[in-house]
Amino acid sequence: MLAKSFIKRGNQTLIKLGDKEVDYNFDFRLYLTTKLANPLYTPEISTKVMIVNFAVKEQGLEAQLLATVVKNERPDLDKQKNDLVVKVAAGKRTQAELEDTILHLLSTATGSLLDNVTLINTLDQSKTTWEEVNASLAVAEETQKKIEAASQLYRPCSVRASVLYFVLNDLSTIDPMYQFSLDAYNDLFLLSIKNSPKNDNLAERIKSLNDFHTYAVYKYTSRGLFERHKLLLSLQMCVRILQTANQVNTEEWQFFLRGGTVLDRSSQPNNPSQEWISEEAWDNITELDALPNFKGVVSSFESNLGEWEAWYRKGDPEASELPAEWESKCNELQRLILVRCLRPDRVIFAATTYVSNALGRKYVEPPVLDLAETLKDSTALSPLIFVLSAGVDPTDNLRKLATEKGMTSRWVRGEGLGVRGAGRGAGGGEGRGDGWGSHV
């Protein structure tokens, strides 16, 4: 099919599919999609098909979200921008029509051009119209620059929202169940714009929107994560936010994630104390010495071994003062790296402190599921789906919420959720609920 191996037989065009020859219609189009995040196609395939990448990129999403926030925060700017687009398009169309008219008159003119009154009048009129359109386009261009400059003031909101979406998008690498729809995320962003505290001061308004949306994303996402992954979400959010503010050294962050690997042990300094420094820990320390901000850490172990051992043996080294000059030299992330090198058992506690100091304590204390709060974050087109473990039944909580919202009369089924055999009886209720807009 891709090679277009057609067979001509009289007036027929055939193509061989398997062991059969079938008629080919030149209006036929073949569309294939893939769910692979980063598919790789051979050059042979790439030359035979048109590959379209619909995956959202950070800059593209940033532009979309900027348009969303400007449309909601400054509808006047959004209207002016749309009107200008129409105005500029109309002006350019008028200019094109004038050119076509003049070319047509020139091509059909007979005799002397100076005696062609119609052509001369048209040229005069076209000149006047052209100048008016040019002046109008120049004004429109200046106005567009002012609108763009005003819109750019809201870019910190779109940058933060875009960064947070890609944090959620990356969670699928931890567990394939963690899939987050861009449409649902846009709805969440609109809710944040609507519900965040308003302020006439633009800087304060942007800060309040960013803070509100960041925590809204954390709450929204925490509901769907396993408990063991919630701190990982907080840490990723924290680091990505700090990276956009240029407050995280990328090389150091990568070292924290991967650790150090020694390829040539013949040039590695000797372990000063194998009693408490494991081979893996010493590998990390010697590789850490290669980073600019950790230059001299190996010699520090050799000259201050007692202090490092005392720090290592503390119950909470992440909260204790680092030996020698390293207490004043290290920032939060660098302290986290040292804990990771020597006391990996305390990394969770160190990461908790790191996130808490950067974003606030509420980002390391996952909120308890509140159905009323969850309902506020949903829309009529976004159903709430409960993934239940054995023995868990939120029916009573749902009934209570239905009563509070005055929806008891529209509750169709009475069985407990997740009860064996309830699925067979729920079919009729599902049909009635679909017709009435009720709860099943």
Short mmCIF file of C-alpha atoms in Angstrom, two decimals:
data_model
loop_
_atom_site.label_atom_id
_atom_site.label_comp_id
_atom_site.label_asym_id
_atom_site.label_seq_id
_atom_site.Cartn_x
_atom_site.Cartn_y
_atom_site.Cartn_z
CA MET A 1 0.00 0.00 0.00
CA LEU A 2 2.72 2.48 0.98
CA ALA A 3 4.83 1.57 -2.04
CA LYS A 4 1.77 2.27 -4.27
CA SER A 5 2.36 -0.89 -6.27
CA PHE A 6 -0.55 -0.38 -8.67
CA ILE A 7 -1.52 -2.85 -11.34
CA LYS A 8 -3.01 -1.41 -14.53
CA ARG A 9 -5.44 -3.72 -16.30
CA GLY A 10 -7.32 -2.01 -19.08
CA ASN A 11 -9.19 0.94 -17.54
CA GLN A 12 -8.87 -0.56 -14.07
CA THR A 13 -6.31 0.32 -11.41
CA LEU A 14 -5.75 -2.55 -8.99
CA ILE A 15 -3.64 -3.04 -5.90
CA LYS A 16 -2.63 -6.33 -4.35
CA LEU A 17 -3.63 -6.85 -0.71
CA GLY A 18 -2.40 -10.20 0.55
CA ASP A 19 -3.28 -12.72 -2.14
CA LYS A 20 -6.14 -10.65 -3.58
CA GLU A 21 -6.25 -7.92 -6.18
CA VAL A 22 -8.76 -5.18 -5.38
CA ASP A 23 -9.89 -2.03 -7.22
CA TYR A 24 -8.08 1.11 -6.14
CA ASN A 25 -9.82 4.46 -5.78
CA PHE A 26 -7.47 7.45 -6.01
CA ASP A 27 -9.65 9.28 -3.48
CA PHE A 28 -8.70 6.66 -0.88
CA ARG A 29 -6.80 8.01 2.15
CA LEU A 30 -5.16 5.97 4.91
CA TYR A 31 -4.73 7.48 8.39
CA LEU A 32 -2.75 5.69 11.13
CA THR A 33 -2.31 6.85 14.71
CA THR A 34 0.01 5.75 17.49
CA LYS A 35 -0.10 6.17 21.26
CA LEU A 36 3.69 5.93 21.52
CA ALA A 37 5.12 9.05 23.15
CA ASN A 38 8.19 9.15 20.92
CA PRO A 39 7.78 6.77 17.95
CA LEU A 40 10.72 6.02 15.70
CA TYR A 41 10.12 5.44 12.00
CA THR A 42 12.70 4.22 9.51
CA PRO A 43 13.72 6.50 6.63
CA GLU A 44 11.93 4.12 4.25
CA ILE A 45 8.63 4.69 6.06
CA SER A 46 9.20 8.42 6.54
CA THR A 47 9.66 9.02 2.81
CA LYS A 48 6.40 7.25 1.92
CA VAL A 49 4.03 8.88 4.41
CA MET A 50 3.31 12.31 5.84
CA ILE A 51 4.05 12.24 9.58
CA VAL A 52 2.15 14.78 11.69
CA ASN A 53 3.10 15.25 15.33
CA PHE A 54 0.06 16.31 17.36
CA ALA A 55 1.86 16.00 20.72
CA VAL A 56 1.64 19.17 22.77
CA LYS A 57 4.93 20.95 23.47
CA GLU A 58 5.71 23.21 26.39
CA GLN A 59 5.99 26.42 24.34
CA GLY A 60 2.83 25.65 22.34
CA LEU A 61 0.85 24.93 25.50
CA GLU A 62 2.24 28.08 27.08
CA ALA A 63 0.86 30.15 24.18
CA GLN A 64 -2.56 28.44 24.45
CA LEU A 65 -2.76 29.04 28.19
CA LEU A 66 -1.66 32.66 27.77
CA ALA A 67 -4.56 33.19 25.36
CA THR A 68 -6.89 31.55 27.90
CA VAL A 69 -5.81 33.71 30.83
CA VAL A 70 -5.91 36.94 28.78
CA LYS A 71 -9.37 36.06 27.44
CA ASN A 72 -10.67 35.64 30.99
CA GLU A 73 -8.71 38.35 32.76
CA ARG A 74 -8.75 40.99 30.01
CA PRO A 75 -11.65 40.27 27.65
CA ASP A 76 -11.27 43.81 26.27
CA LEU A 77 -7.74 43.00 25.07
CA ASP A 78 -8.89 39.72 23.60
CA LYS A 79 -11.72 41.46 21.70
CA GLN A 80 -9.36 44.16 20.41
CA LYS A 81 -6.92 41.50 19.23
CA ASN A 82 -9.62 39.55 17.38
CA ASP A 83 -11.02 42.74 15.82
CA LEU A 84 -7.53 43.71 14.66
CA VAL A 85 -7.00 40.33 13.03
CA VAL A 86 -10.22 40.81 11.05
CA LYS A 87 -9.31 44.42 10.21
CA VAL A 88 -5.80 43.55 9.01
CA ALA A 89 -7.11 40.65 6.92
CA ALA A 90 -9.77 42.89 5.33
CA GLY A 91 -7.16 45.57 4.55
CA LYS A 92 -4.80 43.11 2.88
CA ARG A 93 -7.68 41.64 0.92
CA THR A 94 -8.62 45.14 -0.31
CA GLN A 95 -5.04 45.73 -1.45
CA ALA A 96 -5.01 42.41 -3.31
CA GLU A 97 -8.31 43.28 -5.01
CA LEU A 98 -6.93 46.67 -6.08
CA GLU A 99 -3.88 45.01 -7.61
CA ASP A 100 -6.07 42.52 -9.47
CA THR A 101 -8.33 45.31 -10.78
CA ILE A 102 -5.40 47.37 -12.07
CA LEU A 103 -3.75 44.36 -13.70
CA HIS A 104 -7.04 43.41 -15.36
CA LEU A 105 -7.54 46.94 -16.76
CA LEU A 106 -3.96 47.07 -18.00
CA SER A 107 -4.22 43.69 -19.69
CA THR A 108 -7.54 44.51 -21.41
CA ALA A 109 -6.79 48.16 -22.29
CA THR A 110 -6.66 49.11 -26.00
CA GLY A 111 -5.09 52.13 -27.57
CA SER A 112 -3.13 54.74 -25.62
CA LEU A 113 -3.18 54.31 -21.86
CA LEU A 114 -3.24 58.10 -21.44
CA ASP A 115 -6.57 58.24 -23.26
CA ASN A 116 -8.14 55.53 -21.09
CA VAL A 117 -10.17 57.66 -18.65
CA THR A 118 -11.52 54.64 -16.79
CA LEU A 119 -8.01 53.30 -16.15
CA ILE A 120 -6.69 56.69 -15.02
CA ASN A 121 -9.63 57.25 -12.63
CA THR A 122 -9.23 53.72 -11.27
CA LEU A 123 -5.49 54.29 -10.71
CA ASP A 124 -6.19 57.56 -8.84
CA GLN A 125 -8.86 55.93 -6.72
CA SER A 126 -6.65 52.91 -6.08
CA LYS A 127 -3.77 55.13 -4.99
CA THR A 128 -6.00 56.95 -2.48
CA THR A 129 -7.51 53.69 -1.19
CA TRP A 130 -4.06 52.04 -0.99
CA GLU A 131 -2.67 54.90 1.10
CA GLU A 132 -5.69 54.79 3.42
CA VAL A 133 -5.35 51.03 3.85
CA ASN A 134 -1.59 51.36 4.47
CA ALA A 135 -2.20 54.00 7.15
CA SER A 136 -4.87 51.81 8.73
CA LEU A 137 -2.53 48.79 8.72
CA ALA A 138 0.26 50.83 10.31
CA VAL A 139 -2.08 51.93 13.11
CA ALA A 140 -3.28 48.34 13.51
CA GLU A 141 0.29 47.10 13.73
CA GLU A 142 1.14 49.58 16.48
CA THR A 143 -2.06 48.72 18.35
CA GLN A 144 -1.26 45.02 18.02
CA LYS A 145 2.18 45.60 19.57
CA LYS A 146 0.57 47.37 22.54
CA ILE A 147 -1.97 44.56 22.97
CA GLU A 148 0.81 41.96 22.76
CA ALA A 149 2.85 43.85 25.37
CA ALA A 150 -0.17 44.00 27.70
CA SER A 151 -0.84 40.29 27.16
CA GLN A 152 2.78 39.40 27.94
CA LEU A 153 2.29 40.71 31.48
CA TYR A 154 0.25 37.56 32.13
CA ARG A 155 2.93 35.21 30.79
CA PRO A 156 4.11 34.11 34.28
CA CYS A 157 0.67 32.50 34.72
CA SER A 158 0.89 30.57 31.47
CA VAL A 159 4.50 29.52 32.17
CA ARG A 160 3.56 28.14 35.60
CA ALA A 161 0.46 26.36 34.27
CA SER A 162 2.39 24.84 31.36
CA VAL A 163 5.17 23.58 33.63
CA LEU A 164 2.66 21.96 35.99
CA TYR A 165 0.87 20.18 33.14
CA PHE A 166 4.10 18.54 32.01
CA VAL A 167 4.79 17.43 35.57
CA LEU A 168 1.47 15.57 35.41
CA ASN A 169 2.23 14.31 31.92
CA ASP A 170 5.52 12.76 33.12
CA LEU A 171 3.76 10.79 35.86
CA SER A 172 2.75 8.17 33.28
CA THR A 173 6.37 6.96 33.33
CA ILE A 174 5.88 5.98 36.99
CA ASP A 175 2.58 4.19 36.50
CA PRO A 176 0.68 3.89 33.20
CA MET A 177 -2.56 4.50 35.15
CA TYR A 178 -1.50 8.13 35.68
CA GLN A 179 -2.92 9.66 32.50
CA PHE A 180 -4.06 13.30 32.58
CA SER A 181 -6.22 14.81 29.86
CA LEU A 182 -5.27 18.24 28.52
CA ASP A 183 -8.99 19.12 28.26
CA ALA A 184 -9.50 18.31 31.93
CA TYR A 185 -6.40 20.33 32.81
CA ASN A 186 -7.74 23.32 30.86
CA ASP A 187 -10.98 23.05 32.85
CA LEU A 188 -8.96 23.06 36.08
CA PHE A 189 -7.04 26.13 34.92
CA LEU A 190 -10.31 27.95 34.14
CA LEU A 191 -11.60 27.07 37.62
CA SER A 192 -8.40 28.47 39.13
CA ILE A 193 -8.84 31.73 37.19
CA LYS A 194 -12.45 31.94 38.35
CA ASN A 195 -11.93 31.01 42.02
CA SER A 196 -8.53 32.55 42.85
CA PRO A 197 -8.51 35.82 44.86
CA LYS A 198 -8.95 38.89 42.66
CA ASN A 199 -6.67 41.92 43.00
CA ASP A 200 -6.45 45.22 41.12
CA ASN A 201 -2.67 45.11 41.44
CA LEU A 202 -1.51 42.99 38.49
CA ALA A 203 1.61 41.60 40.23
CA GLU A 204 -0.47 40.52 43.23
CA ARG A 205 -3.16 39.06 40.96
CA ILE A 206 -0.59 36.98 39.06
CA LYS A 207 0.95 35.75 42.32
CA SER A 208 -2.44 34.79 43.78
CA LEU A 209 -3.45 32.97 40.57
CA ASN A 210 -0.15 31.07 40.44
CA ASP A 211 -0.34 30.08 44.10
CA PHE A 212 -3.99 29.06 43.83
CA HIS A 213 -3.50 27.03 40.65
CA THR A 214 -0.35 25.31 41.92
CA TYR A 215 -2.14 24.03 45.01
CA ALA A 216 -5.26 23.20 42.97
CA VAL A 217 -3.11 21.01 40.70
CA TYR A 218 -1.54 19.34 43.74
CA LYS A 219 -4.93 18.56 45.30
CA TYR A 220 -6.45 17.48 41.98
CA THR A 221 -3.57 15.12 41.21
CA SER A 222 -3.12 13.74 44.74
CA ARG A 223 -6.61 12.27 44.62
CA GLY A 224 -5.58 9.91 41.84
CA LEU A 225 -2.13 8.88 43.12
CA PHE A 226 -1.00 6.02 45.30
CA GLU A 227 0.20 7.25 48.68
CA ARG A 228 3.82 6.33 47.95
CA HIS A 229 3.90 8.61 44.89
CA LYS A 230 2.49 11.79 46.46
CA LEU A 231 5.83 13.09 47.76
CA LEU A 232 7.33 12.41 44.33
CA LEU A 233 4.64 14.65 42.82
CA SER A 234 5.44 17.42 45.32
CA LEU A 235 9.17 17.15 44.65
CA GLN A 236 8.72 17.25 40.87
CA MET A 237 6.41 20.27 41.10
CA CYS A 238 8.86 22.02 43.42
CA VAL A 239 11.92 21.42 41.24
CA ARG A 240 10.22 22.33 37.97
CA ILE A 241 8.90 25.59 39.46
CA LEU A 242 12.35 26.46 40.82
CA GLN A 243 13.95 25.54 37.48
CA THR A 244 11.76 28.07 35.65
CA ALA A 245 13.02 30.66 38.15
CA ASN A 246 16.65 29.55 37.48
CA GLN A 247 17.06 28.48 41.11
CA VAL A 248 18.07 24.88 40.42
CA ASN A 249 21.42 23.74 39.06
CA THR A 250 20.48 21.17 36.39
CA GLU A 251 23.76 19.25 36.75
CA GLU A 252 23.26 18.89 40.51
CA TRP A 253 19.62 17.84 40.08
CA GLN A 254 20.64 15.14 37.60
CA PHE A 255 23.27 13.92 40.08
CA PHE A 256 20.60 13.69 42.78
CA LEU A 257 18.45 11.56 40.46
CA ARG A 258 21.18 9.27 39.15
CA GLY A 259 24.00 9.33 41.69
CA GLY A 260 27.64 8.79 40.76
CA THR A 261 29.18 5.92 38.82
CA VAL A 262 32.93 5.30 38.91
CA LEU A 263 34.25 3.94 35.62
CA ASP A 264 37.96 3.83 36.49
CA ARG A 265 38.65 2.78 40.09
CA SER A 266 42.44 2.95 39.59
CA SER A 267 42.29 6.75 39.79
CA GLN A 268 39.68 6.86 42.57
CA PRO A 269 40.91 8.21 45.95
CA ASN A 270 41.02 5.62 48.73
CA ASN A 271 38.05 5.31 51.05
CA PRO A 272 39.18 6.96 54.32
CA SER A 273 36.92 4.78 56.49
CA GLN A 274 35.34 1.63 55.14
CA GLU A 275 33.74 1.01 58.55
CA TRP A 276 30.95 3.52 57.96
CA ILE A 277 31.42 4.72 54.35
CA SER A 278 30.08 2.04 51.99
CA GLU A 279 31.58 1.50 48.55
CA GLU A 280 28.48 2.99 46.92
CA ALA A 281 28.56 6.03 49.19
CA TRP A 282 32.24 6.64 48.44
CA ASP A 283 31.57 6.31 44.70
CA ASN A 284 28.94 9.03 45.05
CA ILE A 285 31.24 11.30 47.05
CA THR A 286 34.20 10.97 44.65
CA GLU A 287 31.97 11.65 41.63
CA LEU A 288 30.33 14.54 43.47
CA ASP A 289 33.76 16.16 43.80
CA ALA A 290 33.70 16.70 40.01
CA LEU A 291 30.80 19.17 40.29
CA PRO A 292 31.95 22.82 40.56
CA ASN A 293 30.05 23.58 43.78
CA PHE A 294 31.34 20.41 45.48
CA LYS A 295 34.99 20.79 44.58
CA GLY A 296 37.05 19.75 47.60
CA VAL A 297 34.46 17.51 49.24
CA VAL A 298 36.80 14.48 49.03
CA SER A 299 39.65 16.35 50.74
CA SER A 300 37.14 17.54 53.35
CA PHE A 301 36.39 13.91 54.20
CA GLU A 302 40.11 13.22 54.57
CA SER A 303 40.74 16.23 56.82
CA ASN A 304 37.46 16.27 58.79
CA LEU A 305 36.61 12.58 58.92
CA GLY A 306 35.48 12.69 62.56
CA GLU A 307 33.01 15.50 61.92
CA TRP A 308 31.57 13.74 58.85
CA GLU A 309 31.16 10.51 60.83
CA ALA A 310 29.38 12.39 63.64
CA TRP A 311 27.03 13.94 61.08
CA TYR A 312 26.48 10.57 59.42
CA ARG A 313 25.53 8.90 62.70
CA LYS A 314 22.96 11.50 63.71
CA GLY A 315 19.32 10.42 63.78
CA ASP A 316 18.28 13.32 61.54
CA PRO A 317 21.33 14.37 59.50
CA GLU A 318 19.10 16.32 57.06
CA ALA A 319 18.27 18.77 59.87
CA SER A 320 21.77 18.82 61.42
CA GLU A 321 24.62 21.21 60.73
CA LEU A 322 27.01 20.04 58.02
CA PRO A 323 30.73 19.63 58.87
CA ALA A 324 33.31 22.38 58.38
CA GLU A 325 32.56 25.04 55.76
CA TRP A 326 29.86 22.98 54.01
CA GLU A 327 27.09 24.30 56.24
CA SER A 328 27.54 27.81 54.81
CA LYS A 329 28.37 26.64 51.27
CA CYS A 330 25.41 24.33 50.62
CA ASN A 331 21.93 25.35 49.61
CA GLU A 332 18.85 23.18 50.15
CA LEU A 333 19.37 21.01 47.06
CA GLN A 334 23.09 20.51 47.76
CA ARG A 335 22.28 19.40 51.32
CA LEU A 336 19.74 16.98 49.83
CA ILE A 337 22.47 15.55 47.57
CA LEU A 338 24.83 14.95 50.50
CA VAL A 339 22.04 13.14 52.37
CA ARG A 340 21.41 11.04 49.27
CA CYS A 341 25.12 10.12 49.04
CA LEU A 342 25.64 9.05 52.65
CA ARG A 343 22.21 8.43 54.20
CA PRO A 344 19.78 7.30 51.48
CA ASP A 345 17.44 6.11 54.24
CA ARG A 346 16.81 9.77 55.14
CA VAL A 347 16.20 11.06 51.58
CA ILE A 348 12.41 11.01 52.00
CA PHE A 349 12.66 13.19 55.10
CA ALA A 350 15.19 15.52 53.44
CA ALA A 351 12.99 15.83 50.32
CA THR A 352 9.99 16.61 52.53
CA THR A 353 11.94 19.42 54.19
CA TYR A 354 13.14 20.69 50.81
CA VAL A 355 9.61 20.91 49.38
CA SER A 356 8.19 22.34 52.59
CA ASN A 357 10.77 25.15 52.67
CA ALA A 358 10.32 25.97 48.97
CA LEU A 359 6.54 25.69 48.49
CA GLY A 360 5.02 25.39 51.94
CA ARG A 361 4.05 22.71 54.42
CA LYS A 362 0.72 22.00 52.73
CA TYR A 363 2.52 20.46 49.74
CA VAL A 364 3.87 17.60 51.87
CA GLU A 365 0.59 16.93 53.70
CA PRO A 366 -1.74 15.30 51.13
CA PRO A 367 -5.30 16.55 51.68
CA VAL A 368 -7.92 14.13 52.93
CA LEU A 369 -10.49 13.28 50.26
CA ASP A 370 -13.32 15.78 50.52
CA LEU A 371 -16.18 14.89 48.17
CA ALA A 372 -17.69 18.37 48.36
CA GLU A 373 -14.33 19.90 47.39
CA THR A 374 -13.92 17.32 44.63
CA LEU A 375 -17.36 18.20 43.28
CA LYS A 376 -16.34 21.86 42.98
CA ASP A 377 -13.40 20.85 40.77
CA SER A 378 -15.62 18.85 38.42
CA THR A 379 -17.92 20.00 35.63
CA ALA A 380 -21.15 18.64 34.15
CA LEU A 381 -19.10 17.02 31.38
CA SER A 382 -16.40 15.57 33.69
CA PRO A 383 -17.68 12.57 35.66
CA LEU A 384 -16.09 11.52 38.95
CA ILE A 385 -14.86 7.92 38.82
CA PHE A 386 -14.03 6.02 42.02
CA VAL A 387 -11.32 3.35 41.76
CA LEU A 388 -12.07 1.20 44.79
CA SER A 389 -9.93 -1.23 46.75
CA ALA A 390 -11.44 -4.36 48.30
CA GLY A 391 -13.73 -3.50 51.22
CA VAL A 392 -13.93 0.23 50.42
CA ASP A 393 -17.45 1.62 49.95
CA PRO A 394 -17.96 5.42 49.68
CA THR A 395 -21.75 5.07 49.29
CA ASP A 396 -22.55 6.62 52.69
CA ASN A 397 -20.36 9.63 51.95
CA LEU A 398 -22.01 10.02 48.55
CA ARG A 399 -25.48 9.81 50.10
CA LYS A 400 -24.52 12.47 52.63
CA LEU A 401 -23.22 14.75 49.86
CA ALA A 402 -26.38 14.13 47.79
CA THR A 403 -28.50 15.11 50.80
CA GLU A 404 -26.47 18.31 51.34
CA LYS A 405 -26.91 19.23 47.67
CA GLY A 406 -30.62 18.39 47.61
CA MET A 407 -30.11 15.55 45.12
CA THR A 408 -31.47 12.64 47.17
CA SER A 409 -34.55 12.27 44.97
CA ARG A 410 -32.35 11.77 41.92
CA TRP A 411 -30.32 8.93 43.42
CA VAL A 412 -31.32 5.92 41.28
CA ARG A 413 -29.57 2.91 42.79
CA GLY A 414 -29.37 1.90 46.43
CA GLU A 415 -26.69 -0.81 46.27
CA GLY A 416 -23.30 -0.32 47.85
CA LEU A 417 -20.46 0.49 45.45
CA GLY A 418 -18.17 -2.38 44.67
CA VAL A 419 -20.45 -5.00 46.27
CA ARG A 420 -20.28 -8.36 44.54
CA GLY A 421 -23.23 -8.79 42.17
CA ALA A 422 -24.27 -5.14 42.31
CA GLY A 423 -22.93 -4.67 38.79
CA ARG A 424 -25.62 -6.97 37.36
CA GLY A 425 -28.39 -4.93 38.98
CA ALA A 426 -26.88 -1.60 38.04
CA GLY A 427 -27.58 -1.98 34.33
CA GLY A 428 -31.20 -0.79 34.52
CA GLY A 429 -30.27 2.07 36.82
CA GLU A 430 -27.56 3.15 34.41
CA GLY A 431 -30.12 3.42 31.60
CA ARG A 432 -32.54 5.42 33.74
CA GLY A 433 -29.76 7.62 35.07
CA ASP A 434 -28.62 8.36 31.53
CA GLY A 435 -32.12 9.46 30.58
CA TRP A 436 -32.80 11.55 33.69
CA GLY A 437 -29.33 12.91 34.43
CA SER A 438 -29.37 11.13 37.79
CA HIS A 439 -26.74 9.47 39.98
CA VAL A 440 -26.30 5.71 39.60
#
